[in-house]
Coordinates of C-alpha atoms in Angstrom, one line a residue:
M300 CA 398.4 74.0 -38.3
R301 CA 396.9 77.7 -37.7
R302 CA 397.7 78.3 -34.1
T303 CA 401.6 76.4 -34.9
S304 CA 401.9 79.1 -38.4
R305 CA 401.1 82.1 -35.7
A306 CA 402.9 81.0 -33.6
W307 CA 406.2 80.8 -35.3
A308 CA 405.4 84.1 -37.0
I309 CA 405.0 85.6 -33.3
A310 CA 408.1 84.1 -32.1
G311 CA 410.2 85.4 -35.3
L312 CA 408.8 89.1 -35.1
A313 CA 410.0 89.1 -31.5
G314 CA 413.3 87.8 -32.5
A315 CA 412.9 90.4 -35.7
V316 CA 412.7 92.9 -32.8
T317 CA 415.5 91.9 -30.8
G318 CA 418.0 91.8 -32.9
A319 CA 417.4 94.8 -34.1
I320 CA 418.1 96.4 -30.7
L321 CA 420.8 94.7 -30.1
F322 CA 422.2 96.2 -32.6
A323 CA 421.1 99.1 -32.1
R324 CA 423.3 98.8 -28.4
R325 CA 426.0 97.9 -30.4
V326 CA 426.1 100.5 -33.4
N327 CA 425.7 103.6 -30.2
R328 CA 429.2 102.4 -28.8
W329 CA 430.7 101.7 -32.3
G330 CA 434.7 102.6 -31.9
A331 CA 434.4 103.4 -28.2
T332 CA 436.5 101.1 -25.6
A333 CA 435.1 99.4 -22.4
E334 CA 436.9 102.1 -20.5
E335 CA 434.9 105.1 -22.7
L336 CA 431.9 103.7 -22.5
P337 CA 431.5 104.1 -18.6
R338 CA 433.1 107.5 -18.3
P339 CA 431.5 110.7 -17.0
L340 CA 431.4 113.5 -19.9
P341 CA 430.3 116.6 -19.6
G342 CA 427.0 117.4 -21.1
D343 CA 425.6 114.1 -19.2
D344 CA 423.5 116.0 -16.6
Q345 CA 421.6 117.6 -19.8
V346 CA 419.6 114.6 -21.3
P347 CA 418.9 112.6 -17.8
D348 CA 416.6 110.4 -19.4
P349 CA 417.4 109.8 -23.1
L350 CA 415.3 107.4 -25.6
V351 CA 418.9 107.6 -27.5
A352 CA 422.0 107.6 -25.6
S353 CA 425.1 106.9 -28.0
T354 CA 429.3 107.0 -27.0
R355 CA 431.3 106.9 -30.5
A356 CA 435.1 107.0 -30.8
V357 CA 437.5 106.9 -33.7
S358 CA 441.4 107.2 -33.5
I359 CA 443.2 109.8 -35.8
R360 CA 446.3 110.2 -36.8
A361 CA 447.0 113.6 -36.0
P362 CA 447.0 116.0 -32.0
A363 CA 443.7 117.2 -31.5
S364 CA 445.0 120.8 -31.9
A365 CA 444.6 120.2 -35.7
V366 CA 441.1 118.2 -35.4
W367 CA 439.7 121.1 -33.6
P368 CA 439.3 123.5 -37.0
W369 CA 437.2 121.2 -38.4
L370 CA 434.9 120.7 -35.4
V371 CA 434.0 124.4 -34.7
Q372 CA 433.1 125.0 -38.5
M373 CA 431.0 122.8 -38.6
G374 CA 426.9 123.0 -39.4
W375 CA 424.0 124.5 -42.3
P376 CA 425.4 125.6 -44.2
R377 CA 428.7 126.3 -43.1
A378 CA 431.2 123.6 -43.7
G379 CA 428.9 121.4 -43.2
W380 CA 428.7 118.0 -40.8
Y381 CA 430.9 115.9 -43.1
S382 CA 428.7 113.2 -43.4
Y383 CA 426.0 112.2 -46.5
D384 CA 425.5 116.1 -47.4
R385 CA 422.7 114.8 -50.2
I386 CA 420.8 114.4 -46.4
D387 CA 421.8 116.9 -44.4
N388 CA 423.3 119.3 -46.1
D389 CA 420.8 120.0 -48.8
R390 CA 423.3 118.6 -51.1
I391 CA 426.7 121.5 -50.6
P392 CA 429.9 119.5 -50.4
S393 CA 430.8 119.7 -47.1
A394 CA 434.6 121.5 -47.0
D395 CA 437.5 120.1 -47.3
R396 CA 439.8 123.2 -46.4
I397 CA 440.1 124.7 -43.1
M398 CA 437.7 128.1 -43.3
P399 CA 439.4 131.2 -40.8
Q400 CA 436.3 133.0 -41.0
L401 CA 434.2 130.1 -39.0
Q402 CA 437.2 129.0 -36.0
E403 CA 435.6 131.0 -33.3
L404 CA 433.1 129.7 -31.5
R405 CA 431.6 130.8 -28.1
P406 CA 428.8 130.0 -25.3
G407 CA 425.4 131.4 -26.7
D408 CA 426.7 130.8 -30.3
F409 CA 424.4 129.1 -32.6
V410 CA 425.5 126.1 -35.0
P411 CA 422.4 125.5 -38.2
E412 CA 421.6 122.4 -38.3
G413 CA 419.1 123.5 -41.1
P414 CA 416.4 126.1 -41.6
G415 CA 415.2 127.3 -38.4
V416 CA 416.6 124.3 -36.0
G417 CA 420.0 124.0 -34.8
W418 CA 422.2 123.6 -32.0
T419 CA 423.8 126.1 -29.0
V420 CA 427.4 126.3 -28.0
T421 CA 427.0 125.1 -24.4
T422 CA 430.8 124.7 -23.9
A423 CA 433.9 125.6 -26.1
E424 CA 437.0 124.8 -25.2
P425 CA 439.9 124.8 -28.4
G426 CA 441.8 121.6 -28.5
R427 CA 439.4 120.0 -25.9
L428 CA 435.7 119.5 -26.3
L429 CA 433.1 120.8 -27.6
L430 CA 429.6 120.6 -26.7
L431 CA 426.6 121.0 -28.3
T432 CA 422.5 121.2 -27.2
T433 CA 419.5 121.9 -28.2
R434 CA 415.8 121.9 -26.7
G435 CA 412.5 122.3 -28.5
P436 CA 410.8 121.5 -31.1
M437 CA 412.4 120.6 -34.9
R438 CA 410.9 123.1 -37.5
G439 CA 409.9 120.9 -40.1
V440 CA 409.7 117.6 -38.3
S441 CA 406.0 116.7 -37.6
W442 CA 406.7 113.7 -35.3
V443 CA 408.5 115.5 -33.3
L444 CA 406.8 117.7 -30.7
R445 CA 410.4 118.2 -27.8
R446 CA 413.8 117.7 -28.8
D447 CA 415.9 117.5 -25.6
S448 CA 419.5 116.5 -27.2
S449 CA 423.6 116.9 -26.1
W450 CA 426.4 115.7 -28.6
L451 CA 429.6 116.4 -26.8
F452 CA 432.6 116.5 -28.8
Q453 CA 435.6 115.2 -26.8
L454 CA 439.6 115.4 -28.3
D455 CA 441.8 113.6 -26.0
D456 CA 445.8 113.7 -27.2
L457 CA 447.0 110.3 -27.2
G458 CA 450.9 111.8 -27.7
A459 CA 452.9 111.2 -31.2
G460 CA 450.9 113.4 -33.0
H461 CA 447.6 110.7 -32.5
C462 CA 444.2 111.7 -30.4
R463 CA 441.3 109.7 -29.8
L464 CA 437.7 111.8 -31.2
I465 CA 435.1 110.9 -28.4
E466 CA 431.0 111.6 -29.9
R467 CA 428.7 111.2 -26.9
A468 CA 425.2 112.2 -28.0
R469 CA 422.3 112.0 -25.8
T470 CA 418.4 112.4 -26.9
A471 CA 414.9 112.9 -25.5
I472 CA 411.9 113.1 -27.6
I473 CA 408.6 113.5 -26.8
T474 CA 406.7 112.3 -30.3
N475 CA 403.5 113.5 -31.7
N476 CA 401.3 109.9 -31.8
D477 CA 399.2 111.5 -34.1
T478 CA 401.5 110.4 -36.6
V479 CA 402.4 106.9 -37.8
T480 CA 406.2 108.1 -37.5
G481 CA 405.9 109.3 -33.6
K482 CA 403.9 106.2 -32.8
L483 CA 406.1 104.2 -33.9
I484 CA 409.5 106.3 -32.7
S485 CA 408.1 105.6 -29.1
T486 CA 408.5 101.8 -28.9
P487 CA 411.8 99.9 -28.4
P488 CA 412.0 98.5 -32.1
G489 CA 411.6 102.6 -33.1
A490 CA 414.2 103.6 -31.2
A491 CA 416.1 100.9 -32.4
A492 CA 415.6 101.7 -36.2
L493 CA 416.4 106.0 -34.9
S494 CA 419.7 104.8 -33.7
L495 CA 420.8 103.2 -36.8
G496 CA 419.7 105.4 -38.7
D497 CA 421.7 107.9 -36.7
F498 CA 424.8 105.6 -36.9
V499 CA 424.7 105.6 -40.7
M500 CA 425.2 109.3 -40.1
A501 CA 427.4 109.2 -37.1
H502 CA 429.6 107.0 -38.7
R503 CA 430.4 109.0 -41.9
H504 CA 430.5 112.1 -40.1
M505 CA 432.9 111.1 -37.9
Q506 CA 435.2 108.9 -41.0
G507 CA 435.1 112.1 -42.5
I508 CA 436.6 114.3 -39.7
R509 CA 439.1 111.7 -39.1
R510 CA 440.2 111.9 -43.3
R511 CA 440.0 115.3 -43.4
A512 CA 442.3 116.0 -40.2
E513 CA 444.7 113.2 -41.0
A514 CA 445.4 115.2 -44.9
Q515 CA 445.5 118.4 -43.4
W516 CA 447.9 116.6 -40.8
R517 CA 450.3 114.7 -43.0
A518 CA 450.9 117.6 -45.5
I519 CA 451.7 120.0 -42.8
A520 CA 454.1 117.1 -41.1
R521 CA 455.8 116.8 -44.5
P522 CA 459.5 117.8 -44.3
V523 CA 459.8 119.9 -46.8
A524 CA 462.7 119.0 -50.1
G525 CA 466.4 120.3 -49.1
P526 CA 468.5 120.4 -51.7
S527 CA 470.2 117.4 -53.0
P528 CA 473.6 116.3 -51.8
L529 CA 476.2 117.4 -53.7

């Protein structure tokens, strides 16, 4: 009986781990089409052997030119990340308006992610793509010895005031195995857990961009009411 119970416990654990890994793969491709997933994109060569990689996409009822201003002003404590501000923006609400003073990014500029940590602008093509990269330790995160990561925002105009926002993130992590979290993340279940946590934030972030861009575009595109006909 003990052997049977142990076997069932092992089988159950294996099933749970396999399920978590499969679910992580699914959320890592949320919203992306079969054509978008394998598509070569700028930044793919920045992290050739990622621990976690995702390609996610969302359709936006606004042209790429109307979405770009929301991307270029992102960052802590700039316009925020349009996600769960209590977690990633020190409880400061993400901006619901375009901030003119934050509308320029050039290669080499720094986009803060938090105190002492952030992203470097590698490529910025207005209205088309923004590529951010980071390399090195993460200040205040003891289980990470080094993180190499790329984060691409690709805008594809579809015409008629619509576009696609494709986000591709690739992250390689050298963990500190002197910590419990470091040991966990270096395993397949740990990487799956990292993917799930990333999806929670990324889903809110992409929907936040979509919601803001569409609301602003509706306000701009709404025809101005003229005088009533006599």
